[in-house]
Coordinates of C-alpha atoms (C1' of nucleotides) in Angstrom, one line a residue:
Chain Y
M1 CA 63.5 32.6 1.0
L2 CA 67.0 32.2 1.6
Y3 CA 67.2 30.6 5.7
H4 CA 69.6 32.7 8.1
R5 CA 73.0 31.8 8.6
R6 CA 75.9 33.9 10.2
S7 CA 78.4 34.5 7.4
L8 CA 81.4 32.3 7.1
L9 CA 83.8 35.9 7.9
D10 CA 81.6 36.5 10.7
E11 CA 82.6 32.8 12.3
L12 CA 85.8 33.6 11.5
T13 CA 86.2 37.0 13.1
A14 CA 84.3 35.9 16.7
K15 CA 86.3 32.9 16.5
G16 CA 89.8 34.9 16.7
I17 CA 91.0 33.9 12.7
R18 CA 93.2 35.8 10.9
L19 CA 91.9 37.4 8.2
T20 CA 93.7 37.2 5.2
N21 CA 93.1 38.4 1.9
Q22 CA 93.6 34.9 0.9
R23 CA 91.0 33.8 3.7
R24 CA 88.4 36.5 2.6
L25 CA 88.6 35.5 -0.7
L26 CA 87.7 31.5 -0.8
V27 CA 85.3 32.7 2.0
E28 CA 83.4 34.6 -0.1
I29 CA 83.4 32.1 -3.1
I30 CA 82.3 29.3 -0.9
Q31 CA 79.8 31.1 0.0
N32 CA 78.5 32.4 -3.0
A33 CA 78.9 29.0 -4.8
E34 CA 76.0 27.2 -6.1
V35 CA 77.4 23.9 -6.0
H36 CA 79.9 21.7 -4.3
L37 CA 83.6 22.8 -4.8
D38 CA 86.5 20.7 -4.9
A39 CA 89.5 21.9 -4.0
A40 CA 90.8 22.3 -8.0
T41 CA 87.8 24.0 -8.6
L42 CA 88.1 26.9 -5.7
L43 CA 91.6 26.7 -7.0
E44 CA 90.6 28.1 -9.8
L45 CA 87.7 30.0 -9.1
A46 CA 90.1 31.8 -6.9
Q47 CA 92.5 32.7 -9.2
Q48 CA 90.4 34.6 -11.0
T49 CA 90.8 37.1 -8.8
D50 CA 94.2 36.5 -7.3
P51 CA 96.5 34.6 -9.9
G52 CA 99.3 34.6 -6.7
I53 CA 97.3 32.3 -4.5
D54 CA 98.6 28.7 -3.9
R55 CA 97.3 25.5 -3.5
A56 CA 98.8 25.2 -0.2
T57 CA 96.9 28.2 0.6
I58 CA 93.5 26.2 -0.5
Y59 CA 94.2 23.0 1.2
R60 CA 95.6 25.2 4.5
T61 CA 92.4 27.0 4.3
I62 CA 89.9 24.5 4.1
E63 CA 91.5 22.2 6.9
L64 CA 91.1 25.2 8.8
L65 CA 87.5 25.9 7.8
K66 CA 86.2 22.2 8.2
K67 CA 88.7 22.2 11.3
H68 CA 86.2 25.1 12.7
G69 CA 82.9 23.0 11.4
L70 CA 82.7 25.7 9.1
I71 CA 82.6 24.1 6.0
D72 CA 80.8 19.7 4.9
E73 CA 83.8 17.3 5.4
L74 CA 83.1 15.9 1.9
D75 CA 81.4 19.1 0.0
L76 CA 83.3 22.3 1.3
M77 CA 79.8 24.2 1.6
H78 CA 78.3 25.2 4.9
L79 CA 75.7 22.1 4.8
K80 CA 76.9 20.6 8.0
G81 CA 74.1 17.6 8.4
E82 CA 71.7 18.9 5.8
T83 CA 70.1 17.0 3.3
L84 CA 71.6 16.5 0.2
L85 CA 70.2 16.0 -3.6
R86 CA 73.6 14.8 -5.1
S87 CA 73.9 13.5 -8.7
Q88 CA 76.2 10.6 -9.8
D89 CA 78.9 11.2 -11.4
S90 CA 82.1 8.9 -11.6
P91 CA 84.0 9.8 -8.6
R92 CA 86.6 11.4 -10.6
S93 CA 84.4 13.7 -12.8
R94 CA 83.9 17.2 -11.9
P95 CA 80.6 17.5 -9.8
S96 CA 77.7 18.5 -12.3
G97 CA 74.1 19.0 -11.2
V98 CA 74.5 19.1 -7.8
F99 CA 72.8 21.1 -5.3
R100 CA 70.6 20.8 -2.3
M101 CA 67.2 20.3 -0.7
R102 CA 66.1 24.1 0.4
P103 CA 65.7 23.1 4.6
D104 CA 62.1 25.5 4.3
R105 CA 60.4 22.4 2.5
R106 CA 59.1 20.8 5.4
I107 CA 57.6 17.6 3.8
F108 CA 60.9 16.3 3.6
Q109 CA 62.3 17.5 6.4
R110 CA 59.7 16.0 8.6
L111 CA 59.9 12.8 6.4
F112 CA 62.9 12.6 7.1
E113 CA 62.9 13.0 10.7
R114 CA 60.7 10.3 11.6
L115 CA 63.2 8.1 9.4
K116 CA 65.1 8.9 11.9
A117 CA 63.1 8.4 15.4
E118 CA 62.1 5.2 14.2
I119 CA 65.7 4.1 13.4
S120 CA 66.2 4.8 16.5
A121 CA 63.6 3.3 18.7
Q122 CA 63.4 0.0 16.7
T123 CA 67.3 -0.2 16.7
G124 CA 69.0 1.3 19.7
F125 CA 71.5 3.5 16.3
E126 CA 71.7 6.5 18.5
V127 CA 71.5 9.1 15.2
K128 CA 73.6 12.1 15.7
V129 CA 74.7 13.1 12.0
A130 CA 72.6 11.8 8.6
R131 CA 72.9 12.0 5.1
L132 CA 70.7 11.7 2.3
E133 CA 72.2 11.2 -0.9
L134 CA 69.7 10.8 -4.3
G135 CA 70.5 10.3 -7.5
G136 CA 68.6 10.9 -10.9
R137 CA 67.0 12.9 -13.2
C138 CA 65.9 16.3 -12.5
R139 CA 63.3 17.9 -14.2
Y140 CA 66.1 20.1 -16.1
C141 CA 67.9 17.4 -17.2
G142 CA 68.7 15.9 -20.6
A143 CA 67.0 13.2 -21.8
A144 CA 69.8 10.7 -21.2
A145 CA 70.0 9.7 -17.7
K146 CA 73.7 10.0 -17.1
Q147 CA 73.3 6.2 -14.1
Chain H
M1 CA 67.7 -14.5 9.7
L2 CA 70.4 -14.1 6.3
Y3 CA 69.0 -13.1 3.6
H4 CA 70.4 -15.0 0.1
R5 CA 72.3 -13.4 -2.5
R6 CA 74.3 -15.8 -4.6
S7 CA 77.8 -15.6 -4.0
L8 CA 80.3 -13.2 -6.0
L9 CA 82.3 -16.6 -7.3
D10 CA 79.2 -17.8 -8.4
E11 CA 78.6 -14.8 -10.8
L12 CA 81.7 -14.1 -11.6
T13 CA 81.6 -17.6 -12.9
A14 CA 78.1 -16.8 -14.5
K15 CA 79.7 -14.2 -16.6
G16 CA 82.2 -16.1 -18.1
I17 CA 84.7 -14.1 -16.3
R18 CA 88.6 -16.0 -15.6
L19 CA 88.9 -18.1 -11.8
T20 CA 92.5 -16.9 -10.9
N21 CA 93.8 -17.8 -7.4
Q22 CA 94.1 -13.9 -7.1
R23 CA 90.8 -13.5 -7.9
R24 CA 89.3 -16.2 -5.7
L25 CA 90.9 -14.6 -2.4
L26 CA 90.4 -11.4 -3.1
V27 CA 86.8 -12.4 -3.9
E28 CA 86.7 -14.5 -0.3
I29 CA 87.5 -11.5 1.6
I30 CA 85.4 -9.2 0.4
Q31 CA 82.5 -11.7 0.5
N32 CA 83.7 -12.6 4.7
A33 CA 84.0 -8.8 5.5
E34 CA 82.5 -8.0 8.3
V35 CA 83.1 -3.9 7.7
H36 CA 83.6 -2.1 4.8
L37 CA 86.9 -2.4 3.1
D38 CA 89.2 0.3 1.6
A39 CA 92.3 -0.9 -1.3
A40 CA 94.7 -0.6 0.8
T41 CA 92.6 -2.6 3.7
L42 CA 91.4 -5.6 1.3
L43 CA 95.5 -5.7 0.1
E44 CA 96.9 -5.9 3.8
L45 CA 94.3 -8.6 4.2
A46 CA 94.9 -10.5 1.0
Q47 CA 98.6 -10.6 1.9
Q48 CA 97.9 -12.4 5.1
T49 CA 97.7 -15.7 2.4
D50 CA 99.1 -14.5 -0.6
P51 CA 102.6 -12.4 0.4
G52 CA 103.3 -12.1 -3.6
I53 CA 99.5 -10.4 -4.4
D54 CA 100.6 -6.8 -5.6
R55 CA 98.5 -3.6 -5.2
A56 CA 98.5 -2.8 -9.2
T57 CA 95.9 -6.6 -8.9
I58 CA 94.3 -5.4 -6.1
Y59 CA 92.5 -2.6 -8.1
R60 CA 92.5 -4.2 -11.1
T61 CA 89.9 -6.5 -9.3
I62 CA 87.9 -4.2 -7.6
E63 CA 87.8 -2.1 -11.1
L64 CA 86.6 -5.8 -12.8
L65 CA 84.1 -6.3 -9.5
K66 CA 83.0 -3.0 -10.1
K67 CA 82.2 -2.7 -13.3
H68 CA 80.3 -5.9 -13.6
G69 CA 78.0 -4.4 -11.1
L70 CA 79.3 -7.3 -8.1
I71 CA 80.0 -4.5 -5.3
D72 CA 79.6 -0.7 -4.3
E73 CA 81.4 2.0 -6.1
L74 CA 81.8 3.9 -2.4
D75 CA 82.2 0.7 -0.2
L76 CA 84.1 -2.3 -1.7
M77 CA 80.7 -4.4 -0.4
H78 CA 78.0 -5.9 -2.7
L79 CA 75.3 -3.3 -1.1
K80 CA 74.3 -2.0 -4.6
G81 CA 71.4 -0.2 -4.1
E82 CA 71.0 -0.7 -0.4
T83 CA 70.6 1.0 2.7
L84 CA 73.8 1.7 4.5
L85 CA 75.1 2.8 8.4
R86 CA 77.8 4.2 8.6
S87 CA 79.8 5.5 11.5
Q88 CA 81.3 8.9 11.1
D89 CA 85.0 8.5 10.4
S90 CA 87.6 10.9 9.6
P91 CA 88.5 9.9 5.6
R92 CA 91.9 8.6 6.0
S93 CA 90.6 7.0 9.1
R94 CA 90.3 2.6 8.9
P95 CA 86.4 2.3 8.9
S96 CA 85.1 0.6 12.1
G97 CA 81.8 0.3 13.1
V98 CA 80.5 0.0 9.6
F99 CA 77.7 -2.2 8.8
R100 CA 74.5 -2.8 7.1
M101 CA 70.8 -2.3 7.3
R102 CA 69.0 -5.7 8.1
P103 CA 66.8 -5.0 4.6
D104 CA 63.9 -7.0 5.9
R105 CA 63.5 -4.4 8.4
R106 CA 60.4 -3.1 6.4
I107 CA 59.4 0.2 9.1
F108 CA 63.1 1.3 7.1
Q109 CA 61.5 0.3 3.1
R110 CA 58.5 2.0 4.1
L111 CA 59.6 5.1 5.2
F112 CA 62.4 5.3 3.3
E113 CA 60.7 4.2 0.1
R114 CA 57.7 7.0 0.9
L115 CA 60.3 9.9 1.5
K116 CA 61.8 8.9 -2.1
A117 CA 58.5 9.2 -3.3
E118 CA 57.3 12.5 -1.7
I119 CA 60.5 14.2 -3.3
S120 CA 60.0 13.3 -6.5
A121 CA 56.4 14.1 -6.1
Q122 CA 57.1 17.7 -4.8
T123 CA 60.3 18.2 -6.9
G124 CA 59.9 16.5 -10.3
F125 CA 63.6 15.0 -8.9
E126 CA 62.9 11.1 -10.6
V127 CA 64.7 9.5 -8.0
K128 CA 67.4 6.4 -9.2
V129 CA 69.7 5.5 -6.6
A130 CA 69.4 6.5 -3.2
R131 CA 71.6 6.0 0.1
L132 CA 71.5 7.3 3.8
E133 CA 74.2 7.2 5.7
L134 CA 73.6 7.5 9.9
G135 CA 75.9 8.4 12.0
G136 CA 76.0 7.6 15.6
R137 CA 76.7 5.2 18.5
C138 CA 74.9 1.9 18.3
R139 CA 74.2 0.3 21.3
Y140 CA 77.2 -1.6 21.2
C141 CA 79.6 1.6 21.4
G142 CA 81.4 2.5 23.9
A143 CA 80.7 5.6 26.1
A144 CA 82.6 8.3 24.0
A145 CA 80.9 8.7 21.2
K146 CA 83.5 9.4 18.1
Q147 CA 81.9 13.1 16.9
Chain Z
dT1 C1' 106.8 43.5 16.7
dT2 C1' 106.0 38.8 16.1
dA3 C1' 103.1 34.6 16.2
dA4 C1' 100.8 32.8 12.0
dA5 C1' 99.9 32.7 7.1
dT6 C1' 101.8 32.6 2.3
dG7 C1' 103.9 31.0 -1.9
dC8 C1' 107.4 27.9 -3.5
dA9 C1' 109.5 23.6 -4.4
dA10 C1' 109.9 19.2 -3.2
dA11 C1' 108.0 15.3 -1.0
dT12 C1' 104.6 11.7 0.2
dC13 C1' 100.6 9.3 -1.1
dG14 C1' 97.4 6.4 -3.3
dT15 C1' 95.9 5.0 -7.9
dT16 C1' 97.3 3.8 -12.9
dT17 C1' 99.6 2.1 -16.8
dG18 C1' 103.5 -0.1 -20.0
dC19 C1' 105.4 -4.3 -20.4
dA20 C1' 107.4 -8.5 -19.9
dT21 C1' 105.9 -13.1 -18.1
dC22 C1' 103.6 -16.3 -16.3
dT23 C1' 97.9 -19.0 -16.5
dG24 C1' 93.4 -20.3 -16.8
dT25 C1' 90.7 -21.9 -20.5
Chain J
dA1 C1' 97.7 -22.0 -28.0
dC2 C1' 96.4 -18.5 -26.4
dA3 C1' 93.8 -13.8 -24.6
dG4 C1' 93.6 -12.8 -20.8
dA5 C1' 95.6 -12.0 -15.8
dT6 C1' 99.5 -10.7 -13.0
dG7 C1' 104.1 -8.4 -11.2
dC8 C1' 106.5 -5.2 -11.3
dA9 C1' 109.0 -0.6 -11.5
dA10 C1' 107.5 4.0 -13.6
dA11 C1' 104.3 7.3 -14.0
dC12 C1' 100.7 10.1 -13.0
dG13 C1' 98.1 13.6 -10.0
dA14 C1' 96.2 14.9 -5.7
dT15 C1' 97.4 16.8 -1.4
dT16 C1' 100.4 17.6 2.2
dT17 C1' 105.2 20.1 3.9
dG18 C1' 109.8 22.2 5.0
dC19 C1' 111.4 26.6 4.9
dA20 C1' 112.2 31.3 3.4
dT21 C1' 109.3 35.3 2.9
dT22 C1' 105.5 38.3 4.2
dT23 C1' 101.6 40.1 7.0
dA24 C1' 97.4 41.0 10.5
dA25 C1' 96.9 42.3 14.8

DNA sequence: TTAAATGCAAATCGTTTGCATCTGT
DNA sequence: ACAGATGCAAACGATTTGCATTTAA
């Protein structure tokens, strides 16, 4: 039930970008990540495979992927323009329980599109990018809500 | 056509928080700001009136106001829980063209509420906080779109 | 072969903290 | 009078940069 998207590696090759071992590794990690990654987590994960990899490389690669529009500015996943479910965490804390809405859930998409269209029509604001963040408790959350 | 909200100063007094000149100044700036402020901008604006005011005071005051729920964690305006229209800017750049949706526009509210409700019903995700960000071109934008 | 990518170390940026002094109540 | 707020300077963590070395094409 996965929706199709060309692999980041393919995209890089297509753009004629040099493929180093480090880039291959980082791209693979980002691609397979279940949750959003920050630079520190990405570094940590990468070092499990390549202990020699440097912070600078992490940041430079993130920058590269952003510049080519392959990952989202905010969340390091290739979610550009997609809607997100994000738990409310304190800014510094490790993101936990961050996941995205399945794009094949047409109900949300339709409602969301309608919301955007209505806003455009009523205000003259031409919507180009939209991001919806929802904080709260999911099915699998413990008793206490984070807030 | 402004909707009512108690002034931040009143809220502070009501909570028995000590009013210093610095706090009065900062609160006034935040209250009158047309756009979202970041710490650097707030400092800059404050120093135009009180050149001696220190960064630390800015950060401590922001922290204080956040702790009491008087400003939004993200944008330094007292917009807690309200829907926002925010232009797409690079993270480091000065926020420009940031404004909020008028809460009296029932059309949006109704659609937005319906979206949230639908998500709750379909996924079991209990929505507690929601933020909608839209990037694009408003009526008053120049010819060239930012993104 | 060579332009570009890497690792390393130092620099920089935004934010926070400890402490002596000042101020609101 | 005194708890709490401020300014100052140093500390901190995250990100960036310069440069010598390595690597993909």
